[in-house]
Amino acid sequence: MPNRVGGRHARTPVYGMVRRIYLPRTMDAAAFSMSTYGIPLLVLATTSSAMLTGVAFALEWIPRLLAFAGAGAAVDKHGATRVFRVAATSRALVVVLAAVALTLVTDTTVATIAVMALAAITGVLTEYSFIAAETAGGVASKEAGKHEHRVQSVLLGIDQSATLAGPAAGALLLQYAGREGMLATIGALSLLAALFAPRTRRTPVTQSLPTATAHQGLRTGWKTLRALPALGWLVTGLTLSNLATGMIQAAAPVIVVQQLGHSTASAGLIWSVAAVASLVAVTLCRFTLDRVGLWPVGVVWAVIASVAGLTVPQANTYTTFMLVIAVLMAGEGGMTVVLRTLRARLIPSEVYGATLSMTILIMLLPFPLAGVLVAVTPPAYLGHVLTACAVLQTLGLALAFARLRTAPALRPRPDRLLSTSPKDP
């Protein structure tokens, strides 16, 4: 008869890192990547409209932002495993139902409404599963002690590997297996993610917040972030950087398909090549962070991202466009390792879900704005908007890392672990 002493979480089976963290993260990241990059292509293939493609990108992100507060509070209250499983299962059901509906519907207007609604619904469910997976990864990073950046490097490597395979696979499935084939694949990956839900040895549920609401989660996350100025400045810089990245992501289908004359498969290939470059950056970070610390590594990748962002509007061939985006995403990947390491190092476990949601909410605000900008900007003027966003990216990263130069949290501290108290920024 099983021992029931210690509560339900105490009876959680003991798994290794691969089974309890990395495997479910892989399944969810693959579904995340295919839906994020594939659904705008699906809208473009269905409507042939650059404006509606931008609107779909905004619709994919606006509900995600609204979902973050609820996702963080739900994870802190119910635990990462339960939230992850419910979100992944729901996403599987939604995309399979959408695939069936698109098979039966022949009216173009109805099909357009269906794919737009699909973008919004999958955006919400994806963020719930993402917050749950990130929280489980943050707990695992704390357990790793001073090697927390290695866990974050593996997690980011999984995300970038999914970005490597997801856009290309989604574009190829859309081109050769149709809308139904792409959506069925996303559904299968979501179901596998639900079956292999992440497990944490130390539950993030806290008894002090039994009735936490989305509003309380936002207040808790904002209060904690304000108490961590090092994290706050880095989030600010990366938020401005994300405006440039979001504009490129939203405009890429229009630029590649309509301006450069390539197929949807070629548009997906760009992000797969970019993911390879990002994986290289993540691998380099895994070793350099041990030796030189967070700040120098972050500065190098910030410079690389800024130069690439300023170069993107000048790329007038498909090959050049693809290579410059690859360099840009390499810089973004390196800075993301720095961010995730600092985030796992400083945020207290008992409010990790709420604070994580707040940081991601702030950083993702530019993405729906980017979709709106693409929707209202004539294709001929997209280059000018991309240049303006790249200038903001450069200025934001320069200001952030200038303020972080003397921050204790970004210095190498091999002799002892850094405190996770919000009073030790």
Coordinates of C-alpha atoms in Angstrom, one line a residue:
M1 CA 0.0 0.0 0.0
P2 CA 1.5 3.4 -1.0
N3 CA 2.7 5.7 1.7
R4 CA 0.4 8.8 1.8
V5 CA 2.3 10.8 4.3
G6 CA 3.6 14.2 3.1
G7 CA 0.9 15.2 0.6
R8 CA 0.3 14.4 -3.0
H9 CA 3.3 16.1 -4.4
A10 CA 5.6 14.1 -2.1
R11 CA 4.5 10.9 -3.9
T12 CA 5.6 12.2 -7.3
P13 CA 7.8 9.6 -9.0
V14 CA 11.5 10.5 -9.1
Y15 CA 12.5 11.0 -12.8
G16 CA 15.7 12.2 -14.3
M17 CA 16.0 15.6 -15.9
V18 CA 15.4 14.2 -19.4
R19 CA 12.0 12.7 -18.5
R20 CA 10.7 15.2 -16.1
I21 CA 11.9 18.5 -17.7
Y22 CA 13.5 18.1 -21.2
L23 CA 11.2 15.6 -22.9
P24 CA 7.9 17.5 -22.2
R25 CA 9.6 20.8 -23.1
T26 CA 10.6 19.3 -26.4
M27 CA 7.1 18.2 -27.4
D28 CA 5.6 21.5 -26.3
A29 CA 8.2 23.6 -28.0
A30 CA 7.7 21.8 -31.3
A31 CA 3.9 22.4 -31.1
F32 CA 4.6 26.1 -30.1
S33 CA 7.0 26.7 -33.0
M34 CA 4.8 25.1 -35.6
S35 CA 1.7 27.1 -34.5
T36 CA 3.5 30.4 -34.0
Y37 CA 5.2 30.4 -37.5
G38 CA 2.8 28.1 -39.3
I39 CA -0.6 29.9 -38.6
P40 CA 0.4 33.2 -40.2
L41 CA 1.5 31.2 -43.3
L42 CA -1.8 29.4 -43.1
V43 CA -3.6 32.8 -43.1
L44 CA -1.6 34.0 -46.1
A45 CA -2.3 30.8 -48.0
T46 CA -6.0 31.0 -47.2
T47 CA -6.5 34.8 -47.9
S48 CA -3.6 35.9 -50.1
S49 CA -3.7 39.1 -48.1
A50 CA -0.7 40.8 -46.5
M51 CA -3.0 42.9 -44.3
L52 CA -4.8 39.9 -42.9
T53 CA -1.5 38.1 -42.3
G54 CA -0.4 41.0 -40.1
V55 CA -3.8 41.0 -38.4
A56 CA -3.4 37.3 -37.8
F57 CA 0.0 37.8 -36.2
A58 CA -1.5 40.4 -33.9
L59 CA -4.4 38.2 -33.1
E60 CA -2.0 35.4 -32.3
W61 CA -0.2 37.6 -29.7
I62 CA -2.8 39.8 -28.1
P63 CA -4.6 37.0 -26.4
R64 CA -1.3 35.6 -25.3
L65 CA -0.5 38.8 -23.5
L66 CA -3.9 38.7 -21.8
A67 CA -3.3 35.1 -20.8
F68 CA 0.0 35.6 -19.0
A69 CA -1.4 37.0 -15.7
G70 CA -3.8 34.1 -15.4
A71 CA -1.2 31.6 -16.4
G72 CA 1.3 32.7 -13.8
A73 CA -1.4 32.7 -11.0
A74 CA -2.7 29.3 -12.1
V75 CA 0.8 27.8 -12.0
D76 CA 1.6 29.2 -8.6
K77 CA -1.8 27.9 -7.3
H78 CA -2.2 24.6 -9.0
G79 CA 1.4 23.6 -10.0
A80 CA 3.2 23.4 -13.3
T81 CA 2.3 19.8 -14.1
R82 CA -1.5 20.2 -14.0
V83 CA -1.6 23.5 -15.9
F84 CA 0.8 22.2 -18.6
R85 CA -1.3 19.0 -19.1
V86 CA -4.7 20.9 -19.3
A87 CA -3.3 23.5 -21.7
A88 CA -1.6 21.0 -24.0
T89 CA -4.6 18.7 -24.2
S90 CA -6.9 21.7 -24.9
R91 CA -4.6 22.8 -27.7
A92 CA -4.6 19.3 -29.3
L93 CA -8.5 19.3 -29.3
V94 CA -8.7 22.8 -30.8
V95 CA -6.4 22.3 -33.7
V96 CA -7.8 18.9 -34.6
L97 CA -11.3 20.4 -34.6
A98 CA -10.1 23.2 -36.8
A99 CA -8.6 20.7 -39.2
V100 CA -11.9 18.9 -39.4
A101 CA -13.8 22.1 -39.9
L102 CA -11.5 23.4 -42.7
T103 CA -11.9 20.0 -44.4
L104 CA -15.7 20.5 -44.5
V105 CA -15.9 24.2 -45.1
T106 CA -15.6 25.5 -48.7
D107 CA -16.6 29.1 -48.2
T108 CA -13.6 31.4 -48.2
T109 CA -15.0 33.9 -45.7
V110 CA -15.9 31.2 -43.2
A111 CA -12.4 29.6 -43.6
T112 CA -10.8 33.0 -43.0
I113 CA -12.8 33.5 -39.8
A114 CA -11.8 30.0 -38.7
V115 CA -8.1 30.5 -39.1
M116 CA -8.2 33.9 -37.4
A117 CA -10.0 32.4 -34.4
L118 CA -7.5 29.5 -34.4
A119 CA -4.6 32.0 -34.2
A120 CA -6.2 33.6 -31.1
I121 CA -7.2 30.4 -29.3
T122 CA -3.9 28.6 -29.8
G123 CA -2.1 31.7 -28.6
V124 CA -3.8 31.6 -25.3
L125 CA -3.3 27.8 -24.7
T126 CA 0.3 28.0 -25.9
E127 CA 1.2 30.6 -23.3
Y128 CA -0.3 28.6 -20.4
S129 CA 1.8 25.5 -21.4
F130 CA 4.8 27.7 -21.9
I131 CA 4.6 29.4 -18.5
A132 CA 4.1 26.0 -16.8
A133 CA 7.2 24.6 -18.7
E134 CA 9.3 27.6 -17.9
T135 CA 8.4 27.4 -14.2
A136 CA 9.4 23.7 -14.1
G137 CA 12.6 24.7 -15.8
G138 CA 13.2 27.5 -13.3
V139 CA 12.8 25.1 -10.4
A140 CA 15.3 22.7 -12.0
S141 CA 17.7 25.5 -12.5
K142 CA 17.7 26.4 -8.8
E143 CA 18.3 22.7 -8.0
A144 CA 21.4 22.9 -10.2
G145 CA 23.0 25.6 -8.0
K146 CA 25.8 27.6 -9.6
H147 CA 25.4 25.6 -12.8
E148 CA 21.9 27.0 -13.4
H149 CA 22.9 28.5 -16.7
R150 CA 23.7 25.0 -18.1
V151 CA 20.1 23.9 -17.4
Q152 CA 18.9 27.1 -19.1
S153 CA 21.2 26.5 -22.0
V154 CA 19.7 23.1 -22.6
L155 CA 16.2 24.5 -22.3
L156 CA 16.9 27.2 -24.8
G157 CA 18.7 24.7 -27.0
I158 CA 15.4 22.7 -27.0
D159 CA 13.5 25.8 -27.9
Q160 CA 15.8 26.7 -30.7
S161 CA 15.9 23.1 -32.0
A162 CA 12.1 23.3 -32.2
T163 CA 12.4 26.6 -34.0
L164 CA 14.8 24.9 -36.4
A165 CA 12.4 22.1 -37.3
G166 CA 9.0 23.8 -36.6
P167 CA 8.8 26.5 -39.3
A168 CA 10.3 24.4 -42.0
A169 CA 8.1 21.4 -41.1
G170 CA 5.0 23.6 -40.9
A171 CA 5.7 25.2 -44.2
L172 CA 6.4 21.9 -45.9
L173 CA 3.3 20.3 -44.5
L174 CA 1.2 23.3 -45.5
Q175 CA 2.5 23.1 -49.1
Y176 CA 2.4 19.3 -49.6
A177 CA -0.1 18.0 -47.0
G178 CA -2.4 21.0 -46.9
R179 CA -3.9 22.8 -44.0
E180 CA -5.3 19.7 -42.4
G181 CA -2.0 17.9 -42.4
M182 CA -0.2 20.8 -40.6
L183 CA -2.9 21.2 -38.0
A184 CA -3.1 17.4 -37.3
T185 CA 0.7 17.4 -36.7
I186 CA 0.4 20.3 -34.2
G187 CA -2.4 18.4 -32.5
A188 CA -0.3 15.2 -32.2
L189 CA 2.6 17.0 -30.7
S190 CA 0.3 18.7 -28.2
L191 CA -1.1 15.4 -27.2
L192 CA 2.4 13.9 -26.7
A193 CA 3.3 17.0 -24.6
A194 CA 0.3 16.4 -22.4
L195 CA 1.2 12.7 -21.9
F196 CA 4.8 13.6 -20.9
A197 CA 3.9 16.6 -18.6
P198 CA 6.8 18.0 -16.7
R199 CA 7.4 17.0 -13.0
T200 CA 9.1 19.1 -10.4
R201 CA 10.7 17.7 -7.3
R202 CA 9.7 20.8 -5.3
T203 CA 6.2 21.9 -6.1
P204 CA 5.8 25.7 -7.0
V205 CA 2.4 25.7 -5.2
T206 CA 2.4 27.9 -2.2
Q207 CA 0.0 27.6 0.7
S208 CA 0.2 31.4 1.4
L209 CA -1.5 32.2 -1.9
P210 CA -4.4 29.6 -2.0
T211 CA -6.8 32.0 -3.7
A212 CA -4.4 33.8 -6.0
T213 CA -6.1 35.6 -8.9
A214 CA -4.8 36.9 -12.2
H215 CA -4.8 40.5 -10.8
Q216 CA -2.9 39.4 -7.7
G217 CA -0.5 37.5 -9.9
L218 CA 0.2 40.7 -11.9
R219 CA 0.7 42.7 -8.7
T220 CA 3.1 40.1 -7.2
G221 CA 5.1 39.8 -10.4
W222 CA 5.4 43.6 -10.8
K223 CA 6.4 44.1 -7.2
T224 CA 9.1 41.4 -7.4
L225 CA 10.4 42.8 -10.7
R226 CA 10.7 46.3 -9.3
A227 CA 12.7 44.8 -6.4
L228 CA 15.2 43.3 -8.9
P229 CA 16.6 46.3 -10.9
A230 CA 19.2 44.1 -12.7
L231 CA 16.4 42.0 -14.1
G232 CA 14.3 45.0 -14.8
W233 CA 16.9 46.7 -17.0
L234 CA 17.6 43.6 -19.0
V235 CA 13.9 43.1 -19.6
T236 CA 13.6 46.7 -20.8
G237 CA 16.4 46.3 -23.3
L238 CA 15.1 43.1 -24.6
T239 CA 11.6 44.5 -24.9
L240 CA 12.8 47.2 -27.3
S241 CA 14.9 44.5 -29.1
N242 CA 11.7 42.4 -29.5
L243 CA 10.0 45.2 -31.4
A244 CA 12.6 44.8 -34.2
T245 CA 12.4 41.0 -34.0
G246 CA 8.6 41.0 -34.0
M247 CA 8.5 43.3 -37.1
I248 CA 10.7 40.9 -39.0
Q249 CA 8.7 37.9 -38.0
A250 CA 5.4 39.5 -38.9
A251 CA 6.7 40.9 -42.2
A252 CA 8.8 37.9 -43.3
P253 CA 5.9 36.1 -45.1
V254 CA 5.0 39.2 -47.0
I255 CA 8.6 40.0 -47.9
V256 CA 9.6 36.4 -48.9
V257 CA 6.4 35.4 -50.7
Q258 CA 5.2 38.7 -52.3
Q259 CA 8.3 40.8 -52.6
L260 CA 11.1 38.3 -53.2
G261 CA 8.8 35.8 -55.1
H262 CA 9.6 32.6 -53.1
S263 CA 7.3 29.9 -51.7
T264 CA 5.9 29.5 -48.2
A265 CA 8.4 26.6 -47.7
S266 CA 11.2 29.2 -48.4
A267 CA 9.7 31.4 -45.7
G268 CA 9.8 28.6 -43.2
L269 CA 13.3 27.7 -44.2
I270 CA 14.5 31.1 -43.1
W271 CA 13.6 30.5 -39.5
S272 CA 15.1 27.0 -39.5
V273 CA 18.5 28.5 -40.7
A274 CA 18.1 31.2 -38.0
A275 CA 17.6 28.5 -35.4
V276 CA 20.8 26.8 -36.4
A277 CA 22.7 30.1 -35.8
S278 CA 20.9 30.5 -32.5
L279 CA 21.8 27.0 -31.4
V280 CA 25.5 27.9 -32.1
A281 CA 25.1 31.0 -29.9
V282 CA 23.5 29.0 -27.1
T283 CA 26.3 26.4 -27.2
L284 CA 29.0 29.1 -27.0
C285 CA 27.1 30.7 -24.0
R286 CA 27.2 27.4 -22.2
F287 CA 30.9 27.5 -22.0
T288 CA 31.7 31.3 -22.0
L289 CA 29.4 32.1 -19.1
D290 CA 31.5 29.9 -16.8
R291 CA 34.5 31.9 -17.6
V292 CA 33.6 35.6 -18.1
G293 CA 30.2 36.1 -16.5
L294 CA 26.8 37.3 -17.7
W295 CA 27.6 41.0 -18.6
P296 CA 30.4 40.6 -21.1
V297 CA 28.6 37.7 -22.9
G298 CA 25.4 39.8 -23.0
V299 CA 27.2 42.8 -24.5
V300 CA 28.8 40.8 -27.3
W301 CA 25.5 39.3 -28.4
A302 CA 23.7 42.6 -28.0
V303 CA 26.2 44.2 -30.4
I304 CA 25.7 41.3 -32.9
A305 CA 21.9 41.6 -32.7
S306 CA 22.0 45.4 -33.1
V307 CA 24.2 45.3 -36.2
A308 CA 22.2 42.6 -37.8
G309 CA 18.9 44.4 -37.1
L310 CA 20.2 47.5 -38.8
T311 CA 21.3 45.5 -41.8
V312 CA 18.0 43.6 -42.4
P313 CA 16.2 46.4 -44.3
Q314 CA 19.2 46.6 -46.7
A315 CA 18.9 42.9 -47.7
N316 CA 17.4 42.8 -51.2
T317 CA 17.9 39.1 -52.0
Y318 CA 16.5 36.0 -50.4
T319 CA 19.9 34.6 -49.5
T320 CA 21.1 37.9 -47.9
F321 CA 17.8 38.3 -46.1
M322 CA 18.1 34.7 -44.7
L323 CA 21.7 35.1 -43.6
V324 CA 21.1 38.5 -41.8
I325 CA 18.1 37.1 -39.9
A326 CA 20.3 34.2 -38.9
V327 CA 22.9 36.5 -37.4
L328 CA 20.1 38.5 -35.7
M329 CA 18.6 35.4 -34.1
A330 CA 22.0 34.3 -33.0
G331 CA 22.4 37.5 -31.1
E332 CA 18.9 37.1 -29.6
G333 CA 19.7 33.6 -28.6
G334 CA 22.8 34.6 -26.7
M335 CA 21.0 37.4 -24.9
T336 CA 18.1 35.0 -24.0
V337 CA 20.6 32.7 -22.2
V338 CA 21.7 35.6 -20.1
L339 CA 18.1 36.6 -19.4
R340 CA 17.0 33.1 -18.4
T341 CA 20.0 32.6 -16.2
L342 CA 19.5 35.9 -14.4
R343 CA 15.8 35.2 -14.1
A344 CA 16.3 31.7 -12.6
R345 CA 19.0 33.1 -10.3
L346 CA 17.1 36.0 -8.8
I347 CA 13.4 35.2 -8.7
P348 CA 12.2 33.5 -5.5
S349 CA 10.6 30.1 -6.1
E350 CA 7.3 31.0 -4.3
V351 CA 6.5 33.7 -6.8
Y352 CA 8.3 32.4 -9.8
G353 CA 5.2 31.8 -11.9
A354 CA 3.8 35.3 -11.3
T355 CA 7.1 37.1 -11.9
L356 CA 8.0 35.0 -14.9
S357 CA 4.6 35.9 -16.4
M358 CA 5.2 39.6 -15.8
T359 CA 8.7 39.6 -17.4
I360 CA 7.4 37.7 -20.5
L361 CA 4.3 39.9 -20.7
I362 CA 6.4 43.0 -20.8
M363 CA 8.8 41.5 -23.4
L364 CA 6.1 40.3 -25.7
L365 CA 4.1 43.5 -25.8
P366 CA 5.9 44.6 -29.0
F367 CA 4.8 41.5 -31.0
P368 CA 1.1 42.4 -31.4
L369 CA 2.2 46.0 -32.1
A370 CA 4.5 44.6 -34.9
G371 CA 1.5 42.7 -36.4
V372 CA -0.5 46.0 -36.4
L373 CA 2.4 47.9 -38.0
V374 CA 2.6 45.3 -40.8
A375 CA -1.1 45.4 -41.3
V376 CA -1.3 49.2 -41.8
T377 CA 2.1 49.6 -43.6
P378 CA 2.1 49.4 -47.4
P379 CA 4.6 46.6 -48.4
A380 CA 6.8 49.2 -50.2
Y381 CA 7.4 51.0 -46.9
L382 CA 8.1 48.0 -44.7
G383 CA 11.9 48.6 -45.0
H384 CA 11.6 52.1 -43.5
V385 CA 9.6 50.8 -40.5
L386 CA 12.1 47.9 -40.0
T387 CA 14.9 50.5 -39.9
A388 CA 13.2 52.6 -37.3
C389 CA 12.6 49.6 -35.1
A390 CA 16.2 48.5 -35.5
V391 CA 17.4 52.0 -34.3
L392 CA 15.2 51.6 -31.2
Q393 CA 16.6 48.1 -30.6
T394 CA 20.2 49.5 -30.7
L395 CA 19.4 52.3 -28.3
G396 CA 17.5 50.1 -25.9
L397 CA 20.2 47.5 -25.7
A398 CA 23.0 50.1 -25.3
L399 CA 21.1 51.8 -22.4
A400 CA 20.3 48.5 -20.7
F401 CA 23.8 47.1 -20.7
A402 CA 25.3 50.4 -19.8
R403 CA 23.2 50.5 -16.6
L404 CA 24.0 46.8 -15.9
R405 CA 27.8 47.2 -16.1
T406 CA 28.2 47.4 -12.3
A407 CA 25.3 45.2 -11.3
P408 CA 26.5 42.5 -8.9
A409 CA 24.1 39.9 -10.2
L410 CA 25.8 39.9 -13.6
R411 CA 29.4 39.4 -12.3
P412 CA 30.9 35.9 -12.2
R413 CA 30.5 34.5 -8.7
P414 CA 32.2 31.0 -8.8
D415 CA 32.8 31.0 -5.0
R416 CA 29.3 30.9 -3.8
L417 CA 25.6 30.9 -5.0
L418 CA 23.9 34.2 -5.5
S419 CA 20.9 35.0 -3.2
T420 CA 17.5 34.5 -4.7
S421 CA 16.0 37.2 -2.5
P422 CA 14.5 40.2 -4.3
K423 CA 16.6 42.4 -2.1
D424 CA 19.8 41.2 -3.7
P425 CA 19.7 42.6 -7.3

